[in-house]
Structure formats: C-alpha cells, structure tokens
mmCIF file of C-alpha atoms in Angstrom:
data_model
loop_
_atom_site.group_PDB
_atom_site.id
_atom_site.type_symbol
_atom_site.label_atom_id
_atom_site.label_comp_id
_atom_site.label_asym_id
_atom_site.label_seq_id
_atom_site.Cartn_x
_atom_site.Cartn_y
_atom_site.Cartn_z
ATOM 1 C CA MET T 1 10.115 13.043 -40.751
ATOM 2 C CA LEU T 2 9.471 9.591 -42.167
ATOM 3 C CA GLU T 3 10.841 8.016 -39.005
ATOM 4 C CA GLN T 4 8.515 10.190 -36.912
ATOM 5 C CA LYS T 5 5.524 9.072 -39.013
ATOM 6 C CA GLN T 6 6.403 5.398 -38.709
ATOM 7 C CA SER T 7 6.842 5.903 -35.064
ATOM 8 C CA ARG T 8 3.365 7.435 -34.780
ATOM 9 C CA LYS T 9 1.873 4.459 -36.592
ATOM 10 C CA GLU T 10 3.569 1.952 -34.333
ATOM 11 C CA LEU T 11 2.699 3.877 -31.214
ATOM 12 C CA ALA T 12 -0.914 4.231 -32.349
ATOM 13 C CA SER T 13 -1.148 0.483 -32.775
ATOM 14 C CA GLU T 14 0.277 -0.068 -29.269
ATOM 15 C CA GLN T 15 -2.193 2.391 -27.762
ATOM 16 C CA LYS T 16 -5.032 0.678 -29.610
ATOM 17 C CA LYS T 17 -3.995 -2.734 -28.247
ATOM 18 C CA LEU T 18 -3.919 -1.339 -24.727
ATOM 19 C CA LEU T 19 -7.421 0.112 -25.178
ATOM 20 C CA GLU T 20 -8.697 -3.219 -26.510
ATOM 21 C CA ALA T 21 -7.498 -4.783 -23.263
ATOM 22 C CA LEU T 22 -8.880 -2.004 -21.072
ATOM 23 C CA LEU T 23 -12.256 -1.630 -22.782
ATOM 24 C CA ALA T 24 -13.017 -4.758 -24.764
ATOM 25 C CA GLY T 25 -11.683 -7.605 -22.624
ATOM 26 C CA ALA T 26 -8.654 -8.453 -24.809
ATOM 27 C CA LYS T 27 -5.553 -9.913 -23.162
ATOM 28 C CA ALA T 28 -3.103 -7.373 -21.738
ATOM 29 C CA PRO T 29 -0.450 -6.508 -24.362
ATOM 30 C CA ASP T 30 3.052 -7.939 -23.864
ATOM 31 C CA GLY T 31 4.924 -6.466 -20.926
ATOM 32 C CA PHE T 32 1.822 -5.203 -19.110
ATOM 33 C CA ASN T 33 0.736 -6.793 -15.879
ATOM 34 C CA GLN T 34 -2.561 -8.634 -16.546
ATOM 35 C CA ASN T 35 -3.845 -7.933 -13.016
ATOM 36 C CA ASP T 36 -3.088 -4.216 -13.285
ATOM 37 C CA ILE T 37 -4.930 -4.024 -16.584
ATOM 38 C CA GLU T 38 -7.960 -5.885 -15.230
ATOM 39 C CA THR T 39 -8.101 -3.582 -12.197
ATOM 40 C CA ALA T 40 -7.852 -0.506 -14.427
ATOM 41 C CA SER T 41 -10.477 -1.966 -16.753
ATOM 42 C CA ASP T 42 -12.934 -2.401 -13.846
ATOM 43 C CA ALA T 43 -12.273 1.153 -12.682
ATOM 44 C CA LEU T 44 -12.872 2.522 -16.192
ATOM 45 C CA LEU T 45 -16.162 0.663 -16.473
ATOM 46 C CA ARG T 46 -17.354 1.948 -13.097
ATOM 47 C CA LYS T 47 -16.384 5.468 -14.082
ATOM 48 C CA ARG T 48 -18.239 5.148 -17.380
ATOM 49 C CA ILE T 49 -21.449 4.109 -15.643
ATOM 50 C CA ARG T 50 -21.047 6.730 -12.899
ATOM 51 C CA THR T 51 -20.539 9.577 -15.375
ATOM 52 C CA MET T 52 -23.494 8.379 -17.470
ATOM 53 C CA GLN T 53 -25.633 8.446 -14.328
ATOM 54 C CA ARG T 54 -24.413 11.912 -13.455
ATOM 55 C CA ALA T 55 -25.385 13.176 -16.891
ATOM 56 C CA HIS T 56 -28.751 11.340 -16.773
ATOM 57 C CA PRO T 57 -29.945 11.160 -13.145
ATOM 58 C CA GLN T 58 -32.960 9.023 -14.159
ATOM 59 C CA LEU T 59 -30.520 6.177 -14.923
ATOM 60 C CA GLN T 60 -29.985 5.525 -11.237
ATOM 61 C CA LYS T 61 -33.576 4.371 -10.812
ATOM 62 C CA ILE T 62 -33.647 2.568 -14.161
ATOM 63 C CA LEU T 63 -30.558 0.546 -13.183
ATOM 64 C CA ASP T 64 -32.086 -0.557 -9.864
ATOM 65 C CA ASN T 65 -34.063 -2.952 -12.058
ATOM 66 C CA THR T 66 -31.846 -6.015 -12.625
ATOM 67 C CA SER T 67 -33.162 -6.717 -16.129
ATOM 68 C CA ASN T 68 -32.158 -3.179 -17.120
ATOM 69 C CA ARG T 69 -28.725 -3.859 -15.584
ATOM 70 C CA ALA T 70 -28.400 -6.856 -17.890
ATOM 71 C CA ILE T 71 -29.327 -4.654 -20.853
ATOM 72 C CA LEU T 72 -26.633 -2.169 -19.741
ATOM 73 C CA ASN T 73 -24.077 -4.992 -19.732
ATOM 74 C CA SER T 74 -25.056 -6.004 -23.246
ATOM 75 C CA PHE T 75 -24.925 -2.334 -24.352
ATOM 76 C CA ILE T 76 -21.366 -2.035 -23.045
ATOM 77 C CA LYS T 77 -20.341 -5.276 -24.708
ATOM 78 C CA ALA T 78 -21.743 -4.004 -28.008
ATOM 79 C CA ASN T 79 -20.250 -0.521 -27.469
ATOM 80 C CA PRO T 80 -16.882 -0.937 -25.732
ATOM 81 C CA SER T 81 -15.883 2.623 -26.587
ATOM 82 C CA CYS T 82 -17.247 5.537 -24.607
ATOM 83 C CA HIS T 83 -19.093 8.042 -26.783
ATOM 84 C CA PRO T 84 -16.465 10.458 -28.197
ATOM 85 C CA ASP T 85 -18.642 13.421 -27.240
ATOM 86 C CA GLY T 86 -18.788 12.487 -23.570
ATOM 87 C CA PRO T 87 -21.015 10.896 -20.925
ATOM 88 C CA ARG T 88 -24.169 12.820 -21.866
ATOM 89 C CA LYS T 89 -24.149 11.326 -25.369
ATOM 90 C CA ASP T 90 -23.034 7.959 -23.993
ATOM 91 C CA GLY T 91 -26.000 7.875 -21.614
ATOM 92 C CA LYS T 92 -28.337 8.993 -24.381
ATOM 93 C CA ALA T 93 -27.123 6.148 -26.595
ATOM 94 C CA PHE T 94 -27.767 3.678 -23.774
ATOM 95 C CA LEU T 95 -31.278 5.036 -23.126
ATOM 96 C CA PHE T 96 -32.057 4.617 -26.822
ATOM 97 C CA TYR T 97 -30.637 1.064 -26.776
ATOM 98 C CA LEU T 98 -32.718 0.293 -23.692
ATOM 99 C CA ARG T 99 -35.913 1.545 -25.323
ATOM 100 C CA ILE T 100 -35.307 -0.661 -28.385
ATOM 101 C CA ARG T 101 -34.488 -3.766 -26.274
ATOM 102 C CA ARG T 102 -37.601 -3.297 -24.144
ATOM 103 C CA TRP T 103 -39.673 -2.855 -27.280
ATOM 104 C CA LEU T 104 -38.158 -6.008 -28.809
ATOM 105 C CA THR T 105 -39.019 -7.897 -25.602
ATOM 106 C CA HIS T 106 -42.497 -6.379 -25.666
ATOM 107 C CA ILE T 107 -43.188 -7.679 -29.185
ATOM 108 C CA GLY T 108 -41.719 -11.055 -28.242
ATOM 109 C CA LEU T 109 -38.344 -10.981 -30.037
ATOM 110 C CA MET F 1 16.495 46.411 9.833
ATOM 111 C CA VAL F 2 14.583 48.110 7.019
ATOM 112 C CA ALA F 3 15.966 45.575 4.567
ATOM 113 C CA ASP F 4 14.747 42.762 6.837
ATOM 114 C CA ALA F 5 11.293 44.305 7.007
ATOM 115 C CA VAL F 6 11.165 44.569 3.207
ATOM 116 C CA ALA F 7 12.276 40.957 2.898
ATOM 117 C CA VAL F 8 9.480 39.884 5.266
ATOM 118 C CA VAL F 9 6.882 41.845 3.296
ATOM 119 C CA GLU F 10 8.153 40.346 0.036
ATOM 120 C CA ALA F 11 8.109 36.855 1.488
ATOM 121 C CA ALA F 12 4.511 37.398 2.600
ATOM 122 C CA ALA F 13 3.630 38.754 -0.839
ATOM 123 C CA VAL F 14 4.870 35.620 -2.622
ATOM 124 C CA ALA F 15 3.710 33.182 0.047
ATOM 125 C CA ASP F 16 -0.025 33.478 -0.556
ATOM 126 C CA PRO F 17 -1.296 31.730 -3.648
ATOM 127 C CA GLU F 18 -4.570 32.805 -5.236
ATOM 128 C CA LEU F 19 -7.411 30.500 -4.266
ATOM 129 C CA GLY F 20 -9.582 28.659 -6.778
ATOM 130 C CA ILE F 21 -12.057 25.817 -7.177
ATOM 131 C CA GLY F 22 -13.404 23.651 -9.986
ATOM 132 C CA PHE F 23 -16.744 25.095 -11.075
ATOM 133 C CA ARG F 24 -19.581 22.556 -10.824
ATOM 134 C CA PRO F 25 -23.290 23.490 -10.943
ATOM 135 C CA GLU F 26 -23.699 21.970 -7.451
ATOM 136 C CA LEU F 27 -21.064 24.391 -6.115
ATOM 137 C CA ALA F 28 -22.287 27.513 -7.959
ATOM 138 C CA HIS F 29 -24.108 28.924 -4.930
ATOM 139 C CA PHE F 30 -21.180 28.209 -2.612
ATOM 140 C CA ILE F 31 -18.721 29.877 -5.007
ATOM 141 C CA ALA F 32 -20.984 32.912 -5.494
ATOM 142 C CA ASN F 33 -20.855 33.529 -1.727
ATOM 143 C CA ARG F 34 -17.065 33.295 -1.391
ATOM 144 C CA SER F 35 -15.358 36.600 -2.109
ATOM 145 C CA ASP F 36 -11.871 35.113 -1.665
ATOM 146 C CA ILE F 37 -12.086 32.813 -4.684
ATOM 147 C CA SER F 38 -10.139 34.510 -7.436
ATOM 148 C CA PHE F 39 -10.332 31.850 -10.126
ATOM 149 C CA VAL F 40 -12.477 28.899 -11.175
ATOM 150 C CA GLU F 41 -11.681 26.151 -13.628
ATOM 151 C CA ILE F 42 -14.411 24.918 -15.973
ATOM 152 C CA ALA F 43 -14.544 21.522 -17.684
ATOM 153 C CA ALA F 44 -14.460 22.453 -21.378
ATOM 154 C CA GLU F 45 -16.453 19.342 -22.340
ATOM 155 C CA ASP F 46 -19.362 20.437 -20.115
ATOM 156 C CA PHE F 47 -20.111 23.428 -22.317
ATOM 157 C CA VAL F 48 -20.469 22.143 -25.841
ATOM 158 C CA HIS F 49 -22.121 25.374 -26.993
ATOM 159 C CA LEU F 50 -21.355 28.820 -25.658
ATOM 160 C CA GLN F 51 -25.129 29.260 -25.255
ATOM 161 C CA CYS F 52 -25.025 26.572 -22.503
ATOM 162 C CA ILE F 53 -22.869 28.722 -20.226
ATOM 163 C CA PRO F 54 -24.787 29.252 -16.987
ATOM 164 C CA GLN F 55 -25.558 32.712 -15.647
ATOM 165 C CA ALA F 56 -23.598 31.833 -12.476
ATOM 166 C CA LEU F 57 -20.376 31.710 -14.502
ATOM 167 C CA ARG F 58 -21.124 34.952 -16.314
ATOM 168 C CA ASP F 59 -21.746 36.576 -12.916
ATOM 169 C CA LEU F 60 -18.392 35.319 -11.629
ATOM 170 C CA LYS F 61 -16.676 36.761 -14.681
ATOM 171 C CA LYS F 62 -18.400 40.123 -14.092
ATOM 172 C CA ARG F 63 -17.137 40.039 -10.504
ATOM 173 C CA GLY F 64 -13.581 39.744 -11.800
ATOM 174 C CA VAL F 65 -13.087 36.020 -11.140
ATOM 175 C CA THR F 66 -10.688 34.460 -13.676
ATOM 176 C CA ILE F 67 -12.211 31.547 -15.615
ATOM 177 C CA ILE F 68 -9.810 28.846 -16.809
ATOM 178 C CA PRO F 69 -11.048 26.387 -19.475
ATOM 179 C CA HIS F 70 -9.737 22.906 -18.657
ATOM 180 C CA GLY F 71 -9.908 20.083 -21.198
ATOM 181 C CA VAL F 72 -9.879 16.335 -20.615
ATOM 182 C CA SER F 73 -10.438 14.955 -24.109
ATOM 183 C CA LEU F 74 -7.735 16.459 -26.316
ATOM 184 C CA SER F 75 -5.564 13.328 -26.033
ATOM 185 C CA LEU F 76 -2.290 15.246 -26.380
ATOM 186 C CA GLY F 77 -0.482 11.998 -25.589
ATOM 187 C CA GLY F 78 -2.304 10.159 -28.367
ATOM 188 C CA ALA F 79 -0.277 8.788 -31.263
ATOM 189 C CA GLU F 80 -2.936 10.010 -33.693
ATOM 190 C CA GLN F 81 -3.138 13.635 -34.807
ATOM 191 C CA ILE F 82 -5.109 15.771 -32.360
ATOM 192 C CA ASP F 83 -8.668 16.861 -33.115
ATOM 193 C CA LYS F 84 -8.479 20.541 -34.088
ATOM 194 C CA ARG F 85 -12.180 21.021 -33.333
ATOM 195 C CA LYS F 86 -11.466 20.309 -29.677
ATOM 196 C CA VAL F 87 -8.662 22.881 -29.695
ATOM 197 C CA SER F 88 -11.021 25.407 -31.333
ATOM 198 C CA HIS F 89 -13.556 24.762 -28.589
ATOM 199 C CA LEU F 90 -10.976 25.488 -25.881
ATOM 200 C CA ARG F 91 -9.988 28.642 -27.738
ATOM 201 C CA ALA F 92 -13.629 29.751 -28.084
ATOM 202 C CA LEU F 93 -14.174 29.338 -24.330
ATOM 203 C CA ALA F 94 -10.957 31.228 -23.555
ATOM 204 C CA GLU F 95 -12.018 34.058 -25.889
ATOM 205 C CA TYR F 96 -15.487 34.175 -24.345
ATOM 206 C CA PHE F 97 -14.099 34.465 -20.814
ATOM 207 C CA ASP F 98 -10.952 36.394 -21.745
ATOM 208 C CA SER F 99 -8.940 33.644 -19.998
ATOM 209 C CA PRO F 100 -5.187 34.082 -19.552
ATOM 210 C CA PHE F 101 -4.557 30.423 -20.524
ATOM 211 C CA VAL F 102 -6.191 26.999 -20.910
ATOM 212 C CA SER F 103 -5.057 23.682 -19.470
ATOM 213 C CA GLU F 104 -4.965 20.025 -20.556
ATOM 214 C CA HIS F 105 -3.235 16.785 -19.590
ATOM 215 C CA ILE F 106 -0.177 14.784 -20.545
ATOM 216 C CA ALA F 107 -2.269 11.723 -21.341
ATOM 217 C CA PHE F 108 -3.913 9.777 -24.104
ATOM 218 C CA VAL F 109 -7.644 9.199 -24.203
ATOM 219 C CA ARG F 110 -8.418 7.370 -27.434
ATOM 220 C CA ALA F 111 -6.944 5.356 -30.281
ATOM 221 C CA ASP F 112 -8.622 4.270 -33.496
ATOM 222 C CA LYS F 113 -12.191 5.084 -32.443
ATOM 223 C CA LEU F 114 -11.816 3.426 -29.039
ATOM 224 C CA ASP F 115 -12.456 6.154 -26.486
ATOM 225 C CA SER F 116 -11.631 5.349 -22.861
ATOM 226 C CA GLY F 117 -13.447 8.370 -21.426
ATOM 227 C CA HIS F 118 -10.449 8.672 -19.123
ATOM 228 C CA LEU F 119 -6.904 10.083 -18.978
ATOM 229 C CA LEU F 120 -4.433 7.266 -19.565
ATOM 230 C CA PRO F 121 -0.646 7.236 -19.150
ATOM 231 C CA VAL F 122 1.720 7.646 -22.068
ATOM 232 C CA LYS F 123 4.661 5.359 -22.800
ATOM 233 C CA ARG F 124 7.742 7.283 -21.684
ATOM 234 C CA THR F 125 10.136 6.823 -24.599
ATOM 235 C CA ALA F 126 12.054 9.270 -26.802
ATOM 236 C CA SER F 127 9.823 8.604 -29.819
ATOM 237 C CA MET F 128 6.639 9.100 -27.778
ATOM 238 C CA LEU F 129 8.144 12.279 -26.338
ATOM 239 C CA ASN F 130 8.542 13.621 -29.896
ATOM 240 C CA VAL F 131 4.953 12.759 -30.759
ATOM 241 C CA VAL F 132 3.531 14.349 -27.598
ATOM 242 C CA CYS F 133 5.581 17.521 -28.131
ATOM 243 C CA GLU F 134 4.491 17.720 -31.768
ATOM 244 C CA ASN F 135 0.839 17.434 -30.675
ATOM 245 C CA ILE F 136 1.274 20.086 -28.005
ATOM 246 C CA LEU F 137 3.022 22.509 -30.361
ATOM 247 C CA SER F 138 0.285 22.014 -32.927
ATOM 248 C CA ALA F 139 -2.408 22.670 -30.272
ATOM 249 C CA LYS F 140 -0.503 25.725 -29.011
ATOM 250 C CA GLU F 141 -0.259 27.212 -32.469
ATOM 251 C CA HIS F 142 -3.995 26.811 -32.984
ATOM 252 C CA LEU F 143 -4.835 28.152 -29.510
ATOM 253 C CA GLY F 144 -2.968 31.428 -29.629
ATOM 254 C CA ILE F 145 -2.825 31.626 -25.800
ATOM 255 C CA PRO F 146 -0.651 29.665 -23.363
ATOM 256 C CA LEU F 147 -1.396 25.996 -22.779
ATOM 257 C CA ILE F 148 -0.704 24.694 -19.278
ATOM 258 C CA LEU F 149 -0.043 20.967 -18.864
ATOM 259 C CA GLU F 150 -1.052 18.659 -16.028
ATOM 260 C CA ASN F 151 0.395 15.393 -14.682
ATOM 261 C CA ILE F 152 -2.188 12.586 -14.434
ATOM 262 C CA ALA F 153 -2.910 9.783 -11.960
ATOM 263 C CA SER F 154 -2.583 6.171 -13.015
ATOM 264 C CA THR F 155 -2.802 2.731 -11.466
ATOM 265 C CA PHE F 156 -0.547 1.029 -14.030
ATOM 266 C CA GLU F 157 2.553 1.686 -16.128
ATOM 267 C CA TRP F 158 3.696 1.059 -19.686
ATOM 268 C CA PRO F 159 6.587 -1.383 -19.968
ATOM 269 C CA GLY F 160 9.852 -0.234 -21.533
ATOM 270 C CA ALA F 161 9.967 3.281 -20.050
ATOM 271 C CA GLU F 162 13.184 5.070 -20.984
ATOM 272 C CA MET F 163 12.732 7.798 -18.388
ATOM 273 C CA GLY F 164 10.908 8.526 -15.166
ATOM 274 C CA GLU F 165 7.652 10.469 -15.056
ATOM 275 C CA ALA F 166 9.170 13.700 -13.716
ATOM 276 C CA GLU F 167 11.923 13.581 -16.339
ATOM 277 C CA PHE F 168 9.310 13.035 -19.059
ATOM 278 C CA VAL F 169 7.137 15.922 -17.844
ATOM 279 C CA HIS F 170 10.219 18.142 -17.514
ATOM 280 C CA ALA F 171 11.337 17.389 -21.082
ATOM 281 C CA ILE F 172 7.848 18.101 -22.473
ATOM 282 C CA LEU F 173 7.555 21.451 -20.682
ATOM 283 C CA GLU F 174 11.007 22.562 -21.819
ATOM 284 C CA LYS F 175 10.598 21.440 -25.437
ATOM 285 C CA THR F 176 7.148 23.014 -25.815
ATOM 286 C CA ASP F 177 7.693 26.026 -23.532
ATOM 287 C CA CYS F 178 4.469 25.270 -21.628
ATOM 288 C CA GLY F 179 3.518 26.066 -18.038
ATOM 289 C CA LEU F 180 2.899 23.418 -15.393
ATOM 290 C CA LEU F 181 -0.367 22.509 -13.703
ATOM 291 C CA LEU F 182 0.844 20.304 -10.886
ATOM 292 C CA ASP F 183 -1.782 17.980 -9.455
ATOM 293 C CA LEU F 184 -0.453 17.034 -6.030
ATOM 294 C CA SER F 185 -3.174 14.435 -5.500
ATOM 295 C CA ASN F 186 -2.213 12.749 -8.768
ATOM 296 C CA LEU F 187 1.373 12.848 -7.573
ATOM 297 C CA PHE F 188 0.337 11.215 -4.304
ATOM 298 C CA ALA F 189 -1.584 8.545 -6.244
ATOM 299 C CA ASN F 190 1.305 7.740 -8.566
ATOM 300 C CA SER F 191 4.012 7.797 -5.915
ATOM 301 C CA HIS F 192 1.898 5.314 -3.923
ATOM 302 C CA ASN F 193 0.645 3.104 -6.785
ATOM 303 C CA LEU F 194 3.818 3.102 -8.852
ATOM 304 C CA ARG F 195 6.150 3.360 -5.871
ATOM 305 C CA PHE F 196 8.414 6.338 -6.395
ATOM 306 C CA ASP F 197 9.628 9.147 -4.173
ATOM 307 C CA ALA F 198 7.401 12.241 -4.437
ATOM 308 C CA THR F 199 10.071 14.612 -3.127
ATOM 309 C CA GLU F 200 12.538 13.485 -5.796
ATOM 310 C CA TYR F 201 9.759 13.946 -8.352
ATOM 311 C CA LEU F 202 9.204 17.562 -7.263
ATOM 312 C CA GLU F 203 12.931 18.236 -7.316
ATOM 313 C CA GLU F 204 13.114 17.056 -10.930
ATOM 314 C CA LEU F 205 10.337 19.343 -12.194
ATOM 315 C CA PRO F 206 10.970 22.812 -13.662
ATOM 316 C CA LEU F 207 9.037 24.480 -10.819
ATOM 317 C CA GLN F 208 9.670 27.968 -12.217
ATOM 318 C CA ARG F 209 7.054 26.953 -14.817
ATOM 319 C CA LEU F 210 4.387 26.295 -12.190
ATOM 320 C CA GLU F 211 1.133 28.138 -12.956
ATOM 321 C CA TYR F 212 -1.244 26.421 -10.571
ATOM 322 C CA VAL F 213 -1.834 23.428 -8.343
ATOM 323 C CA HIS F 214 -4.738 20.948 -8.258
ATOM 324 C CA MET F 215 -5.780 19.320 -4.989
ATOM 325 C CA ALA F 216 -8.481 16.645 -4.679
ATOM 326 C CA GLY F 217 -9.539 13.782 -2.466
ATOM 327 C CA GLY F 218 -9.442 10.097 -3.302
ATOM 328 C CA ILE F 219 -9.788 6.649 -1.807
ATOM 329 C CA PHE F 220 -7.752 3.493 -1.231
ATOM 330 C CA LYS F 221 -9.180 0.329 -2.753
ATOM 331 C CA ASN F 222 -7.366 -3.016 -2.544
ATOM 332 C CA GLY F 223 -4.081 -1.276 -1.851
ATOM 333 C CA LEU F 224 -4.354 1.102 -4.817
ATOM 334 C CA TYR F 225 -5.109 4.790 -4.460
ATOM 335 C CA HIS F 226 -7.868 6.104 -6.747
ATOM 336 C CA ASP F 227 -8.031 9.834 -7.394
ATOM 337 C CA SER F 228 -11.847 9.940 -7.172
ATOM 338 C CA HIS F 229 -12.458 13.686 -6.682
ATOM 339 C CA CYS F 230 -15.383 12.680 -4.462
ATOM 340 C CA HIS F 231 -13.695 11.966 -1.122
ATOM 341 C CA PRO F 232 -12.089 14.251 1.485
ATOM 342 C CA LEU F 233 -8.650 15.747 0.864
ATOM 343 C CA ARG F 234 -5.757 13.640 2.121
ATOM 344 C CA GLU F 235 -3.479 14.980 4.793
ATOM 345 C CA GLN F 236 -0.508 13.746 2.710
ATOM 346 C CA SER F 237 -1.493 15.961 -0.232
ATOM 347 C CA VAL F 238 -1.835 18.997 2.061
ATOM 348 C CA ARG F 239 1.609 18.275 3.531
ATOM 349 C CA ARG F 240 2.986 17.994 0.006
ATOM 350 C CA LEU F 241 1.535 21.446 -0.736
ATOM 351 C CA SER F 242 3.373 22.876 2.312
ATOM 352 C CA GLN F 243 6.563 21.306 1.023
ATOM 353 C CA LEU F 244 5.989 22.747 -2.464
ATOM 354 C CA LYS F 245 5.398 26.227 -1.024
ATOM 355 C CA LYS F 246 8.851 26.029 0.530
ATOM 356 C CA MET F 247 10.409 24.972 -2.778
ATOM 357 C CA CYS F 248 8.932 27.592 -5.112
ATOM 358 C CA THR F 249 6.345 30.289 -5.596
ATOM 359 C CA VAL F 250 2.893 28.735 -5.901
ATOM 360 C CA PRO F 251 0.904 31.322 -7.862
ATOM 361 C CA ARG F 252 -2.497 29.595 -7.543
ATOM 362 C CA VAL F 253 -3.986 26.583 -5.836
ATOM 363 C CA MET F 254 -7.439 25.064 -6.313
ATOM 364 C CA LEU F 255 -9.719 22.348 -5.021
ATOM 365 C CA GLU F 256 -11.434 19.805 -7.275
ATOM 366 C CA ARG F 257 -14.634 18.187 -6.062
ATOM 367 C CA ASP F 258 -16.776 16.444 -8.674
ATOM 368 C CA ASP F 259 -19.316 14.331 -6.845
ATOM 369 C CA LYS F 260 -20.790 13.290 -3.476
ATOM 370 C CA PHE F 261 -20.767 16.939 -2.455
ATOM 371 C CA PRO F 262 -20.365 17.345 1.313
ATOM 372 C CA PRO F 263 -21.926 20.131 3.409
ATOM 373 C CA SER F 264 -20.411 23.504 2.499
ATOM 374 C CA THR F 265 -18.562 23.697 5.834
ATOM 375 C CA GLU F 266 -16.404 20.755 4.717
ATOM 376 C CA ILE F 267 -15.521 22.460 1.425
ATOM 377 C CA GLU F 268 -14.760 25.614 3.425
ATOM 378 C CA ASN F 269 -12.435 23.651 5.698
ATOM 379 C CA GLU F 270 -10.625 22.134 2.734
ATOM 380 C CA LEU F 271 -10.141 25.559 1.113
ATOM 381 C CA GLY F 272 -8.827 26.756 4.487
ATOM 382 C CA GLU F 273 -6.324 23.886 4.488
ATOM 383 C CA LEU F 274 -5.074 24.934 1.049
ATOM 384 C CA LEU F 275 -4.528 28.481 2.289
ATOM 385 C CA CYS F 276 -2.830 27.467 5.521
ATOM 386 C CA ALA F 277 -0.668 24.679 4.089
#
C-alpha cells in the first residue's frame, strides 16, 4: 500500500512536469522529444481557443481585433491552465480579463 | 439445408450494429428526423445541471433512443485521486436517462491544478497500471452501473513504456472488468503517429468486451494525424470497421462530429458508410 502511494506521488510529479511543458512553456521532461511536445503544446493551445470560441461565439469577432488578440495571449500566459469546469468558464474568465484590461487602458494604466 | 438457413439468419442478426451519433445541439434536428438512430452519446460536461438538458434530448428518450453519458474530464489516468463529484455527475445523468452504462477515457487530463482541457496519454508501466485500475475501480464503485473505457488519440508518447498500448488497454479491461469503447479513428491516429500495426493492436484487445465503436474524421498536419472531429471520415477508418466486423460482434457504432457541421446529406452518407462497412 505504501509502495502504491509513493508511486502515485512520483507519477503525479511526472504528470505535472509534462503539463508544465505542454501548457506553460517549460522544457520537455527527460526522455520526451522536445519537438513532439512543442507540436502538442501548439495543438492544445489552438484547441483551448477554439473551444472557448464555441462556448462564446462573440469571441470570434472580438479576436479579429489584434489588440484583443494580444490581451488573449497575455491571459493565457497568466492562466496556463484551462478552467477546470470547462471552456464555458474559461471563456468567461477571459472575457472578464479583457474587460478589466480595456478599462485599465481606458483610464491610462 | 435448414441448419444453413438458420446460420445465415443468425449471421445477419449479429452483423448489424445499432447506429448512433454524438448529440450536439447543431445536430438535434437531424437526429430527430432519423428513425434508425438507436442511441446518442452526450458530453457529460455540457450539462452541468440537469435543468440544462434540452427538450430535444428528452424527446429522444421518450422515443426510446438510448442516451449514453460520456465524460472527458474524469482523468482516470491521473496519478491524483479522482474527483468524486465528476463521478456523481455521470451517475446523475445516467439515472436521469436510465442509461445502461456511461463511458470515459484511459487518459489523464490534469495534475496539480494544471488542467490541459484535453485527453493525454498515460505512461504505460506496471505502477501506472495499478494506479489507473485503482481509479477505475473507485469510479465504478461510486457509479453503480457499468463503466465503458475508450482508447485515446495522441501525437506523442511517454518514454520508458513497459508495454504496448493494446497490452495496456487489455490489462486495464481485464483487471477492472470494464467494457471497451473502441475509437477506430483514434486507433488510426495512433498507428500513424506512433507507428504501430493497427491489425496487431486489434488482435491484442479483448474484443469480447466491445460495447461500442467511435468513428470520426480528422486531418493531417505536418505529417501528423489530428483527430479533429470536424473533418470528413477517413476511408481507412471505415475499412478498419469492416475488418473489426469480421473479427467480432460489433454491438453499436456511432459517428462523432463536433464542429464545422457539413450539410446533412454528408452526415447521412457517413452514417451509411458505418452501416455498410
């Protein structure tokens, strides 16, 4: 039982390291192919944006604006994890972030 | 002569799988008009509250269509303990629709608050096998109805694998006594991206555990195959379905289409291909 628990802990740490590479730009963990991880990371990011747009169709138009695109990039950098409750909540969090950033720009910060 | 005739009738009886499709709001009208669809799969995460269930689904249930709750976020292959609230949600949906079973994936989704929003491959070692089986058994106990497990698509592999994918899936199904949801498009993706023989893979699976088959379209990008669910079905996947039908009884087969919905005639053609394969 103890061995199983230790094993879980070690495996959890390995899975976390892989996610840091896939979502947060960390180097691929030992033994993984860096190119494969970068390709998968790009695909995950595209999927995240696509599913957010599906849940919030207004995002398509909002993201046509390049300054909003830049705000999306900064949102993703600040929030490398997808929302645990799915794309609807993820998109909602981004829309909130966008509103605050625009407001900060509006008041000159 | 009579015995031959009986054998032919029996062969015909087992040869035709039930037809299904992934329920999406965009397809609700199409599904409502198809009387030959006997089951639909619903994405459990799309219906956070039972009050959100659309009338179209309730109508299908009334018509006798089987509704199968399908989860993508349980992270059964995660090294952390599974989230019991997600299992309860699957159970609540199954109770609501009187579903015969629910399905999930052999994959991990998150670790330590980092959520990928995607199904990721699991390291195929003996210790990981124990963890995955423990998670599945714990989910099964909480569910109270059968849990059917699906193979996923991936574009990369964990280093240090102690067994092949089919062997890993086989061991999980046997140890947990779960049914198999075989995604032939995921199999096509993996056999192409990770370079293994799909026929050998099928031969290694406990096909007597097969409950249903997923079929979906995808796209090649820079030499890798992506299981997009928003492109036309591949001829290779349809051929693989024909092969599978010769190897075992395929009780049910369904189409998954999640985006870039084509005209309904194209969906009709793809369903026709599943039936004729």
